[in-house]
C-alpha positions as a LaTeX table, in Angstrom:
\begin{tabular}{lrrr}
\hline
Residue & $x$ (\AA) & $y$ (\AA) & $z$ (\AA) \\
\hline
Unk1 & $-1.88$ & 21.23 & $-25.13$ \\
Unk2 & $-1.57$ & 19.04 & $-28.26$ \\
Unk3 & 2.45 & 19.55 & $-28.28$ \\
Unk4 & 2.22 & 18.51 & $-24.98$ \\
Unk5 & 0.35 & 15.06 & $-25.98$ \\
Unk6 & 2.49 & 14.70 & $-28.86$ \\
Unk7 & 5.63 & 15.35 & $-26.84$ \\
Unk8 & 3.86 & 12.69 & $-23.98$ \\
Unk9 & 3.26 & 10.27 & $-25.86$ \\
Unk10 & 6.51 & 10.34 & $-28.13$ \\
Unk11 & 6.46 & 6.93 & $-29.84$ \\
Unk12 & 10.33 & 7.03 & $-29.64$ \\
Unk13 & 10.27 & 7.13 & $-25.97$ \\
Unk14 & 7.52 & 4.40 & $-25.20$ \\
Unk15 & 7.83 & 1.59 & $-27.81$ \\
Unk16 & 10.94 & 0.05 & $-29.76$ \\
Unk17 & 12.64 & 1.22 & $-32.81$ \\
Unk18 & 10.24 & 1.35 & $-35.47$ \\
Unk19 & 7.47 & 0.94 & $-34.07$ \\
Unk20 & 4.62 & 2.94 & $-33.92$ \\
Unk21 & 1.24 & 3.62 & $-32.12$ \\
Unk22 & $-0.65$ & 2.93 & $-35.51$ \\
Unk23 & 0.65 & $-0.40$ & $-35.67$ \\
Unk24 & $-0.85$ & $-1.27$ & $-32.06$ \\
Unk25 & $-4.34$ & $-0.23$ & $-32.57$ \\
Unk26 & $-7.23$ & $-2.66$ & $-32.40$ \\
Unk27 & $-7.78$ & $-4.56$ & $-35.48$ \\
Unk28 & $-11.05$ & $-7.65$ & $-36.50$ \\
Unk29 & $-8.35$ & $-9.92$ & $-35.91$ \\
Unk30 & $-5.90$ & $-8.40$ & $-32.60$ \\
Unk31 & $-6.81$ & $-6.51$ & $-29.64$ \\
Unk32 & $-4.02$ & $-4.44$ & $-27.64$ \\
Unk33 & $-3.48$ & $-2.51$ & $-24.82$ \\
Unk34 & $-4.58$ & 0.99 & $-25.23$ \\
Unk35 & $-3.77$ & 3.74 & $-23.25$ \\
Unk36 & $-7.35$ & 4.98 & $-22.83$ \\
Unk37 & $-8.67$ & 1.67 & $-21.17$ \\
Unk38 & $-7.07$ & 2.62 & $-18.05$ \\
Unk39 & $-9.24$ & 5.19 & $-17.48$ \\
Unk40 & $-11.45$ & 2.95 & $-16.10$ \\
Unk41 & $-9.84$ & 2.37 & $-13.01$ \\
Unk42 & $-10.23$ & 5.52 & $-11.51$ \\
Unk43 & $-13.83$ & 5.54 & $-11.01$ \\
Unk44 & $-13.45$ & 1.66 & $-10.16$ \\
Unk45 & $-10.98$ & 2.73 & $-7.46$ \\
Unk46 & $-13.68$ & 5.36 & $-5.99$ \\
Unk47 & $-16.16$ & 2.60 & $-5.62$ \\
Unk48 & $-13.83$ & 0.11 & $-3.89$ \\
Unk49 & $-12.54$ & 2.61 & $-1.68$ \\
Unk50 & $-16.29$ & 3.26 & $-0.62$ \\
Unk51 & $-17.20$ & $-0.67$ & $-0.47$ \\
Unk52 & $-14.04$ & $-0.51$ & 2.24 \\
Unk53 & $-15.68$ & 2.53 & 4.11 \\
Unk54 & $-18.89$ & 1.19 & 3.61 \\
Unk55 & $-17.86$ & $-2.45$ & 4.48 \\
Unk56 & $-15.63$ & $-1.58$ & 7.52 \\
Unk57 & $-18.34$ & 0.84 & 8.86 \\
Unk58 & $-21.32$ & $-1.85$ & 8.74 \\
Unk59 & $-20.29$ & $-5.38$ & 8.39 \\
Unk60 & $-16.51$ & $-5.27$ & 9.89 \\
Unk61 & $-16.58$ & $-3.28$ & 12.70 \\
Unk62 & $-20.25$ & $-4.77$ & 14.19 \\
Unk63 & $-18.15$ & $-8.32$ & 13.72 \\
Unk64 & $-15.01$ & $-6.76$ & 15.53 \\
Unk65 & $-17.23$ & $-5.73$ & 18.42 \\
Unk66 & $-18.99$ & $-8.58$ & 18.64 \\
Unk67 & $-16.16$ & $-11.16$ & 18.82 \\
Unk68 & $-14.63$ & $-8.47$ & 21.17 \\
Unk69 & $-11.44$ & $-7.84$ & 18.82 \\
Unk70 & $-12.18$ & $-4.28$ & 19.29 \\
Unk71 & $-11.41$ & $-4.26$ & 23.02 \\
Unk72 & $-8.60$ & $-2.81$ & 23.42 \\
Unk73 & $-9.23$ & $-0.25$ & 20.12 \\
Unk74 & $-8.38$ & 3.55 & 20.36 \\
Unk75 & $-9.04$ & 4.92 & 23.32 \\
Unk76 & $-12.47$ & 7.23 & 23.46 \\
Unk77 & $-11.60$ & 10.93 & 23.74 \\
Unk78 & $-13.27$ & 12.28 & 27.14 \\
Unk79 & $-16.73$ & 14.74 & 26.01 \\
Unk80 & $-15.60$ & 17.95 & 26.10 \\
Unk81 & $-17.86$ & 20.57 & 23.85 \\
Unk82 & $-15.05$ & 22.98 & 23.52 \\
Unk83 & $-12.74$ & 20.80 & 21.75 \\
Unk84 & $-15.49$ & 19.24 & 19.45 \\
Unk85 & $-16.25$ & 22.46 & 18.39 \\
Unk86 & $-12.44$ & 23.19 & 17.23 \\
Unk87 & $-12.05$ & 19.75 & 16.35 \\
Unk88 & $-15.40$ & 19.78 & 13.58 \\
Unk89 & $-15.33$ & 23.05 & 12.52 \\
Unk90 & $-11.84$ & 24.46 & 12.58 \\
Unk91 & $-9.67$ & 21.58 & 12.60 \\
Unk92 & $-8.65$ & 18.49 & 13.58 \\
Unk93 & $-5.06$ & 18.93 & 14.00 \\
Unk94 & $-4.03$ & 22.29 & 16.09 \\
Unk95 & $-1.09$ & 24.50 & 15.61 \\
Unk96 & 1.00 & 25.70 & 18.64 \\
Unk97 & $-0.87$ & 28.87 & 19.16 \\
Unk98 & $-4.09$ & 27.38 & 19.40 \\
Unk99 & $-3.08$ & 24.57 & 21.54 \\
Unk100 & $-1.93$ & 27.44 & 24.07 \\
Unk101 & $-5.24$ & 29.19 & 23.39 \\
Unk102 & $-6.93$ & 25.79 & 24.64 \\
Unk103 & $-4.80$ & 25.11 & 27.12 \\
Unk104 & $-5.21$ & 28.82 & 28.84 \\
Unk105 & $-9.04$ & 28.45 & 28.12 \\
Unk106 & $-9.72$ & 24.62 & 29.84 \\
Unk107 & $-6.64$ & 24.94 & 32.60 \\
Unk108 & $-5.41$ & 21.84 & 30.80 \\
Unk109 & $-1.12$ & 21.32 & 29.81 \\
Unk110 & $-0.77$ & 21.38 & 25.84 \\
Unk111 & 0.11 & 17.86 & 26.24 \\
Unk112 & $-3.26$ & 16.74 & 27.53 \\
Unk113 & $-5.01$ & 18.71 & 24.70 \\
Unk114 & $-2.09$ & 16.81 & 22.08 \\
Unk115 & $-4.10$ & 13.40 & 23.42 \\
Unk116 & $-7.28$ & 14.38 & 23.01 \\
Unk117 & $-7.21$ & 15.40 & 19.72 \\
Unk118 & $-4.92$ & 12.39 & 19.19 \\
Unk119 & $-7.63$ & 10.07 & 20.76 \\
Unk120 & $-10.42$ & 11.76 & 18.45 \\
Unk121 & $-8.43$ & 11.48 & 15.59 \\
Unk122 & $-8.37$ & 7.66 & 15.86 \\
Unk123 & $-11.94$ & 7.19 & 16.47 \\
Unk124 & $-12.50$ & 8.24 & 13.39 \\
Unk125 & $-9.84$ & 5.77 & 11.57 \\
Unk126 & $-11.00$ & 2.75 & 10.31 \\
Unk127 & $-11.22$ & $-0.49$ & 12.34 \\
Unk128 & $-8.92$ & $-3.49$ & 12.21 \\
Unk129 & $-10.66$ & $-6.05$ & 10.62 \\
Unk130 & $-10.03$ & $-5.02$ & 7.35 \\
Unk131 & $-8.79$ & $-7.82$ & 5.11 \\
Unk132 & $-10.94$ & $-9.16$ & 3.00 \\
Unk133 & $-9.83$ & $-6.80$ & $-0.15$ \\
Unk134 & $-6.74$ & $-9.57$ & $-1.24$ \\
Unk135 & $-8.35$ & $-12.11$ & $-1.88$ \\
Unk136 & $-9.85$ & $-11.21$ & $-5.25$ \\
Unk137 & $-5.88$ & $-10.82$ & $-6.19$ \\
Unk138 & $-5.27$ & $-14.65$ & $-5.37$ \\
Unk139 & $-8.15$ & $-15.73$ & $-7.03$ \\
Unk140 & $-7.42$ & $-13.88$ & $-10.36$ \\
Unk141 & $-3.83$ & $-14.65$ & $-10.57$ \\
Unk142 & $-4.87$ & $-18.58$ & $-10.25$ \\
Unk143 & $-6.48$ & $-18.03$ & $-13.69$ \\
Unk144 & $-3.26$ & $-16.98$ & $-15.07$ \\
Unk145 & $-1.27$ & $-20.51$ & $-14.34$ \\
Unk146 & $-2.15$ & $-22.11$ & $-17.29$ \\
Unk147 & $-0.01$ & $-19.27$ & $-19.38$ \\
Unk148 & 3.21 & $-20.35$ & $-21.33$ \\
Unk149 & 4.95 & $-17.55$ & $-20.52$ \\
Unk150 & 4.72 & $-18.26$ & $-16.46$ \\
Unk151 & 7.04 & $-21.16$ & $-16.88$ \\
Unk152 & 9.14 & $-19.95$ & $-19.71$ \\
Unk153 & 9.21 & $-16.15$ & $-19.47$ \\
Unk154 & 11.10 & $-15.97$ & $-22.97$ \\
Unk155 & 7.51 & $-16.15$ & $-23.78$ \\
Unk156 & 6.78 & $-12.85$ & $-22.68$ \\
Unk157 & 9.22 & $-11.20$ & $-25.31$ \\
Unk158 & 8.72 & $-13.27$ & $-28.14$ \\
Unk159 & 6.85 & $-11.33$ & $-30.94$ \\
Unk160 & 7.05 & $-8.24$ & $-29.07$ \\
Unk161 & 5.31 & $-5.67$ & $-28.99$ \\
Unk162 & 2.25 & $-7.29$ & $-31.34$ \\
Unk163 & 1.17 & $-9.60$ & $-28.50$ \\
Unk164 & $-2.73$ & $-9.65$ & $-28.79$ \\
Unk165 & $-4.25$ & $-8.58$ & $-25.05$ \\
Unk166 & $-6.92$ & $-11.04$ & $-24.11$ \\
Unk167 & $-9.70$ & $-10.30$ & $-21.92$ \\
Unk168 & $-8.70$ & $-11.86$ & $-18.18$ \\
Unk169 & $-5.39$ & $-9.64$ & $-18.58$ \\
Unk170 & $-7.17$ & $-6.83$ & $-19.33$ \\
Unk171 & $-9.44$ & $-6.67$ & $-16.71$ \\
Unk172 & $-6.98$ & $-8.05$ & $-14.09$ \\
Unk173 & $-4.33$ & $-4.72$ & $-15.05$ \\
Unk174 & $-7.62$ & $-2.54$ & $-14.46$ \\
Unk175 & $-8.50$ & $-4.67$ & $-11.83$ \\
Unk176 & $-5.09$ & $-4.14$ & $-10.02$ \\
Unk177 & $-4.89$ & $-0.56$ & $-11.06$ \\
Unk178 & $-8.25$ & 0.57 & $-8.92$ \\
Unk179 & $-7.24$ & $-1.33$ & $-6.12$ \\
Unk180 & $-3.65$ & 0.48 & $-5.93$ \\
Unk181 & $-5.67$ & 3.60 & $-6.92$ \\
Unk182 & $-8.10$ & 3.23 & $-3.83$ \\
Unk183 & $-4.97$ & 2.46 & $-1.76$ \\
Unk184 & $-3.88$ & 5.56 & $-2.56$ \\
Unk185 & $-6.67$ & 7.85 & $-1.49$ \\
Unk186 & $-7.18$ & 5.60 & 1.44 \\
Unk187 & $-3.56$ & 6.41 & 2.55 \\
Unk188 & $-3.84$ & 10.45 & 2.44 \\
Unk189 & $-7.62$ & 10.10 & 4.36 \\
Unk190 & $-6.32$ & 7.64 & 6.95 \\
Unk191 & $-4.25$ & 8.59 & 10.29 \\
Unk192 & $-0.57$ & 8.80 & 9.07 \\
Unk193 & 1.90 & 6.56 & 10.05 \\
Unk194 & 4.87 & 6.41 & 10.77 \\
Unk195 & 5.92 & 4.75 & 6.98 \\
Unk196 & 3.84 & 6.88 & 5.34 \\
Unk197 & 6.19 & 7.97 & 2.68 \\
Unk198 & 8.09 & 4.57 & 2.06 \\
Unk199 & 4.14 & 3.12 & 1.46 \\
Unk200 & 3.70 & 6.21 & $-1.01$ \\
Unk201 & 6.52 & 5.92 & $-2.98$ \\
Unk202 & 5.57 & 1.81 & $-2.98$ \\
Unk203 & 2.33 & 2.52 & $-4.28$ \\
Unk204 & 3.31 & 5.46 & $-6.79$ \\
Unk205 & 5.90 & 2.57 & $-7.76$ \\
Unk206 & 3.65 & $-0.44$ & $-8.45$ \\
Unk207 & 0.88 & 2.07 & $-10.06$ \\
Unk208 & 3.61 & 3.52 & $-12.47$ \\
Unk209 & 4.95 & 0.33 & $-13.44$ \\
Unk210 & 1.22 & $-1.34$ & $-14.20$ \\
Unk211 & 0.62 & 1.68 & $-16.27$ \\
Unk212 & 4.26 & 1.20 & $-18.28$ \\
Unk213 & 3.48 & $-2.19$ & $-18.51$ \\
Unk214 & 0.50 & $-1.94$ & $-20.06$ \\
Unk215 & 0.63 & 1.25 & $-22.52$ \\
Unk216 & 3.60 & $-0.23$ & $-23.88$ \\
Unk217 & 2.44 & $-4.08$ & $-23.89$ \\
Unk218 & 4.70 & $-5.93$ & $-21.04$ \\
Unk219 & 1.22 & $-7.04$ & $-20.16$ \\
Unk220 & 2.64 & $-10.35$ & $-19.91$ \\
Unk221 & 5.72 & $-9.56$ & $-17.49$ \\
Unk222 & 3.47 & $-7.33$ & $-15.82$ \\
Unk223 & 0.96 & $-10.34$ & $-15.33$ \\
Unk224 & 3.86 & $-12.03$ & $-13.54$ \\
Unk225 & 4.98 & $-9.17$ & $-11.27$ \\
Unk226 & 1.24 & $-9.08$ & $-10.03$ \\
Unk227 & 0.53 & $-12.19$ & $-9.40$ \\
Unk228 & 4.02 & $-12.94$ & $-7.30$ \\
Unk229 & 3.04 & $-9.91$ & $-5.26$ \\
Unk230 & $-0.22$ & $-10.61$ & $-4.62$ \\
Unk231 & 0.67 & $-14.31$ & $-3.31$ \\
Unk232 & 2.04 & $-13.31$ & $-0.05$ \\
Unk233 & $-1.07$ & $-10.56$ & 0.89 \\
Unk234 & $-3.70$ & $-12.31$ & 2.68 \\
Unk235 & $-1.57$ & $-14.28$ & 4.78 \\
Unk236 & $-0.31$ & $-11.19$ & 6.54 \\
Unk237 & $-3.55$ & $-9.94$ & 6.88 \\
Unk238 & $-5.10$ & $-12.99$ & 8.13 \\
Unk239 & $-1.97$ & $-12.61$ & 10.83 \\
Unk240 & $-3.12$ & $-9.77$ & 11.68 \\
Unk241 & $-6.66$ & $-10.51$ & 12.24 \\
Unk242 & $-5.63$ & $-13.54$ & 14.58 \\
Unk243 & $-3.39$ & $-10.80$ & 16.45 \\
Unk244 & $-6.09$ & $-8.70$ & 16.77 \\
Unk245 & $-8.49$ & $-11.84$ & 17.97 \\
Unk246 & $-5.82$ & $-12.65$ & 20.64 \\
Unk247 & $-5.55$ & $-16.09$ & 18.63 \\
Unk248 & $-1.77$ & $-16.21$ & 19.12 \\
Unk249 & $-0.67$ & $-19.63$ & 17.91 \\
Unk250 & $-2.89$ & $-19.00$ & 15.16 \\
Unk251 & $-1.02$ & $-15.34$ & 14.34 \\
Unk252 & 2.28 & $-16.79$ & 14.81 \\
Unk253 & 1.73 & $-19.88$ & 12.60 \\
Unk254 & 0.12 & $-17.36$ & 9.94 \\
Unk255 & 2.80 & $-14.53$ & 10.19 \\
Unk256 & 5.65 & $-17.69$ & 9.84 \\
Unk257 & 4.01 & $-18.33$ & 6.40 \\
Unk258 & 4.06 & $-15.39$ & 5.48 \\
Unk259 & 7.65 & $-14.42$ & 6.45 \\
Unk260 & 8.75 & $-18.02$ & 4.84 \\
Unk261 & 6.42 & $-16.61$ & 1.51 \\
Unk262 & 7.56 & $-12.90$ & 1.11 \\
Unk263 & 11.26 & $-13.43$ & 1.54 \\
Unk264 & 11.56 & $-15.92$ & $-0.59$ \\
Unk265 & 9.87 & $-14.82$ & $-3.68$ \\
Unk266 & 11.07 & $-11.19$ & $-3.21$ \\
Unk267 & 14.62 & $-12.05$ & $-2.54$ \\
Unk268 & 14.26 & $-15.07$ & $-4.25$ \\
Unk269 & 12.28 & $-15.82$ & $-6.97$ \\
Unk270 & 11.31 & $-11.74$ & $-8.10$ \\
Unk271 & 14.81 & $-11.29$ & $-8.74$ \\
Unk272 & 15.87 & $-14.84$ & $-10.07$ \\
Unk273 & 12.54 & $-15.11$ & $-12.37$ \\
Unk274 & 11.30 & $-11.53$ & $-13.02$ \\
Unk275 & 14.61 & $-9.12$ & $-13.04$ \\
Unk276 & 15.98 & $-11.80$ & $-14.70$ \\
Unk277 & 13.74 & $-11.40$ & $-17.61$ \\
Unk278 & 13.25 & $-7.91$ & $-18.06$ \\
Unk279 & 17.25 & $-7.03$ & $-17.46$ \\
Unk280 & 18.61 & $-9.78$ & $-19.86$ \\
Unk281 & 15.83 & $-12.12$ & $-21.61$ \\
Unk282 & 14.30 & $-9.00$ & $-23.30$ \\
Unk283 & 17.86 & $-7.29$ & $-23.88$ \\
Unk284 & 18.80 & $-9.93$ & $-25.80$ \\
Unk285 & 15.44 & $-10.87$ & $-28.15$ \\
Unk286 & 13.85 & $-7.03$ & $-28.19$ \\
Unk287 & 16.88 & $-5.12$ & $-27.20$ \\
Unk288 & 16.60 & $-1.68$ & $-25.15$ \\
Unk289 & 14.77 & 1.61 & $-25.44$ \\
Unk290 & 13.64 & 4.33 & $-23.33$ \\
Unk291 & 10.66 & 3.28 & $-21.37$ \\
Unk292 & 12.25 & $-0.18$ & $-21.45$ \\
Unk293 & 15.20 & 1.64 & $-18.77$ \\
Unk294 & 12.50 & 3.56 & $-17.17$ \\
Unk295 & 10.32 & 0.16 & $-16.31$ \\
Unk296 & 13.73 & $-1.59$ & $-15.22$ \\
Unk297 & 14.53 & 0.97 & $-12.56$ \\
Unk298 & 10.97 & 0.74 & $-11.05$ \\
Unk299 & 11.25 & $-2.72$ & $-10.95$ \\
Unk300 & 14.82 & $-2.54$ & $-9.14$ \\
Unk301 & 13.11 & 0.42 & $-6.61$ \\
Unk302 & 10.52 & $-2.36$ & $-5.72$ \\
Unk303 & 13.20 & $-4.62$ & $-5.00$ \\
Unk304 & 14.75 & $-2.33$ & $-2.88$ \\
Unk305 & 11.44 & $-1.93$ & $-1.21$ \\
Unk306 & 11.43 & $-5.57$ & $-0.68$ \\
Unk307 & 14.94 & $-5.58$ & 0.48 \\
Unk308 & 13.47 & $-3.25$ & 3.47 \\
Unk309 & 10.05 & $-5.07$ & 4.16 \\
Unk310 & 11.84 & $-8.81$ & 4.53 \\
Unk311 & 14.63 & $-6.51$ & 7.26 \\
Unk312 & 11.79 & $-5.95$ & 9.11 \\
Unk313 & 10.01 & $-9.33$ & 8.83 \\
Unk314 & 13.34 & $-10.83$ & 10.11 \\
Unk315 & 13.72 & $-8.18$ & 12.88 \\
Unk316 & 9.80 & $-8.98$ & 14.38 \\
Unk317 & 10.79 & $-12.60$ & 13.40 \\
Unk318 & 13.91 & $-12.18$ & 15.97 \\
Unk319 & 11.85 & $-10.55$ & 18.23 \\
Unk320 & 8.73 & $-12.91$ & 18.08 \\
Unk321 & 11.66 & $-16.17$ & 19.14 \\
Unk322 & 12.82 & $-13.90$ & 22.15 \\
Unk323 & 9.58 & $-13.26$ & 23.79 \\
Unk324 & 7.96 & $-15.98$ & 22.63 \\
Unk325 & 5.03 & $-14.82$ & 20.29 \\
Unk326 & 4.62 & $-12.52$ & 17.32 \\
Unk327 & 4.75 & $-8.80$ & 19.24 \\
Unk328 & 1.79 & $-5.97$ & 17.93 \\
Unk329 & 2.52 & $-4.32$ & 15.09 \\
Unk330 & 4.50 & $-0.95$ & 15.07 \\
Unk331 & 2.08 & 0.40 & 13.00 \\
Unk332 & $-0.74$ & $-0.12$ & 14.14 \\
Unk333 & $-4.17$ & 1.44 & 13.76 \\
Unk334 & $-3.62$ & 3.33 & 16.71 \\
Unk335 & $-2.04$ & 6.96 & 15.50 \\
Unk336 & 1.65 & 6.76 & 15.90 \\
Unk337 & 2.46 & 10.00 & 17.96 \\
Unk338 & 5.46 & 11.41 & 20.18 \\
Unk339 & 3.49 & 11.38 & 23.25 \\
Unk340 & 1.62 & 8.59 & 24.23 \\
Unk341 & 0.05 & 8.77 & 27.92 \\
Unk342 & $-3.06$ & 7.33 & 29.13 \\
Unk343 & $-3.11$ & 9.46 & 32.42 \\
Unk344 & $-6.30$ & 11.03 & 32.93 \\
Unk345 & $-6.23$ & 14.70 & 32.17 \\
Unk346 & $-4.91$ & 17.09 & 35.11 \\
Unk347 & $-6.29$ & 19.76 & 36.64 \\
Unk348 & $-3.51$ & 21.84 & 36.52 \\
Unk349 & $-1.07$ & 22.98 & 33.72 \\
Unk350 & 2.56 & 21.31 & 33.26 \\
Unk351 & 3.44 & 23.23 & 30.64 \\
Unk352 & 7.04 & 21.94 & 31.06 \\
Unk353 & 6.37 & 18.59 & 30.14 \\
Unk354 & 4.15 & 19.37 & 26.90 \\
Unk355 & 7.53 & 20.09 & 24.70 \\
Unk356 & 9.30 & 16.54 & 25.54 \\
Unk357 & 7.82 & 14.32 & 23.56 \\
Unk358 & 9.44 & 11.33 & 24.71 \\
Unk359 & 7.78 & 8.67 & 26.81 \\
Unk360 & 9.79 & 8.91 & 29.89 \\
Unk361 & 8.23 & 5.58 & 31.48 \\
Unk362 & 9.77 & 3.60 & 28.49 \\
Unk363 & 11.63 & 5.15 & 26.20 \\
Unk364 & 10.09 & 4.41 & 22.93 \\
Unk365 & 8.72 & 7.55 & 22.29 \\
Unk366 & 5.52 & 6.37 & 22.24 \\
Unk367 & 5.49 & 3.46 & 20.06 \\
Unk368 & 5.18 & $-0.34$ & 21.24 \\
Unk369 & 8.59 & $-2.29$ & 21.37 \\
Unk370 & 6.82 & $-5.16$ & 19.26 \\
Unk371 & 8.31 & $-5.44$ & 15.29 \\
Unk372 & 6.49 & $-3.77$ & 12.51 \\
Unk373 & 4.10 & $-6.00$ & 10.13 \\
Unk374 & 4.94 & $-4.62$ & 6.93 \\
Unk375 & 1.57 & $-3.48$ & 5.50 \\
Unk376 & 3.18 & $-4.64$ & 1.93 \\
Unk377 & 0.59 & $-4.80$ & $-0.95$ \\
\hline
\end{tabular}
């Protein structure tokens, strides 16, 4: 275990030439990052992950219902005692087999049985209104406007690596770590969606690259990189919530901000300001080593995220001008599934329709023809 540390945590591989871990330790006089401090953030992300729960389950949703945002939610899943027995106890998504089983058992078509379990699924996902969590981002990158390095980000390489870490950056990297962290686990409990892996790899992304940029002490560029990517959050949820509230001048004047905001500091300034630093400014006064490659190519994978995220702001964008109003979101809370009908269920079996999962009354396999909000963090 202790070669496997050693070979971890190979100072050749994390820091520049001649540089060691020894000379980064905490001193009377210098704090700096240490690896260890980011253990914090997992028990952090635990407890904001069960604020949300706690939050959505109590405070949100009661709101929702009473400003009647809720209304046109998940549909309930009919009672039937058979199902909620194999839905609690066995499980909650069914295999071929035992859909057949069911289907034999109730004199229902598979299909039918696919939408209940569908429909119980999403009662249990969270509710809508669930913004609130991006704001704390704004306000804690405000702090940071004051810094030298935000307007000349030669700054952020000058004196490298013995750049003392003071305390507002320290707690805003845990800070931002926990809330990527709880992101995380709230992504593999929640109803998948259809983007579930390009979210995945965005959040193993912008966790790896706040733990490279802080073990190795970019704190500074990584201080940047947060705070432009946090600037652009709570406008799209706020969209969302006026979407949901059937505010629609309201939505569309929010998600218009937004769109104006995220494409033009991803394609704009992230790669004009921030790649633009890491790629050349720091070639040229620190030079390159190998965790300096390894944080330049997550930084280009997020901008190839962001090249994806602003296609599909433009394409709703394009959309919203044709029909005249920002369309519901592709992925919406409602479970994204193959086949979507609201037909009450029959009383005989169609067993030839349960295998074509295609929408046949309007071809979009189930999903709404409205442009994806891209649930970006």
């Amino acid at each position: 275990m202790a070669g496997i540390l050693a070979w971890f945590w190979n100072e050749r591989f994390w820091l520049p030439h001649n540089v060691t871990w020894a000379d980064l330790k905490n001193t009377d006089e210098a704090t700096f990052p240490q690896a260890e401090d980011l253990y914090l953030a997992c028990p952090l992300a635990f407890c904001i992950f069960m604020i949300r729960l706690v939050f959505e389950r109590f405070i949100a949703r009661p709101c929702a219902m009473g400003l009647k945002i809720q209304a046109n939610g998940p549909q309930k899943a009919q009672s039937n005692a058979i199902l909620e027995k194999v839905f609690t106890a066995i499980t909650k998504h069914p295999d071929e087999k035992r859909l057949e089983g069911l289907s034999k058992q109730l004199d229902w078509d598979v299909r039918t049985i696919q939408r209940w379990f569908r429909q119980r699924r999403n009662q249990e996902k969270p509710s809508k209104s669930r913004s609130g969590f991006y704001l704390k981002e704004v306000i804690c990158s405000l702090d940071f406007l004051q810094t030298p390095w935000l307007w000349n980000t030669k700054e952020c390489w000058y004196n490298y690596p013995y750049q003392p870490l003071t305390v507002d950056i320290h707690y805003y990297y845990i800070l931002e770590l926990s809330f990527y962290l709880s992101l995380l686990f709230s992504q593999i409990t929640d109803i998948r969606r259809k983007d579930f892996l390009i979210m995945f790899l965005h959040h193993m992304a912008t966790i790896s690259l706040i733990t490279f940029s802080y073990v190795n002490n970019m704190a500074r560029v990584g201080t940047l990189v947060m705070c432009l990517h946090d600037a652009a959050d709570v406008l799209i949820e706020a969209a969302k919530m006026a979407n949901y509230a059937k505010c629609q001048i309201l939505c569309n004047l929010l998600f218009a901000m937004f769109a104006i905001l995220f494409i033009s500091s991803r394609l704009g300034v992230y790669p004009v300001w921030i790649l633009n630093t890491t790629l050349f400014e720091s070639w040229e006064i620190v030079g390159p080593y190998p965790s300096w490659w390894v944080f330049n190519l997550l930084l280009i994978l997020l901008q190839l995220l962001h090249s994806f995220w602003s296609y599909l702001i433009v394409k709703t964008v394009c959309r919203a001008i044709s029909k005249g109003k920002v369309s519901k979101d592709d992925r919406s809370d409602i479970e994204s599934s193959s086949d979507e009908d609201d037909s009450p269920p029959p009383s005989q079996k169609h067993h030839s329709s349960a295998t074509n999962g295609t929408n046949k009354n309007h071809g979009t396999n189930g999903f709404l023809t409205g442009g994806p909000y891209p649930d970006e963090h």
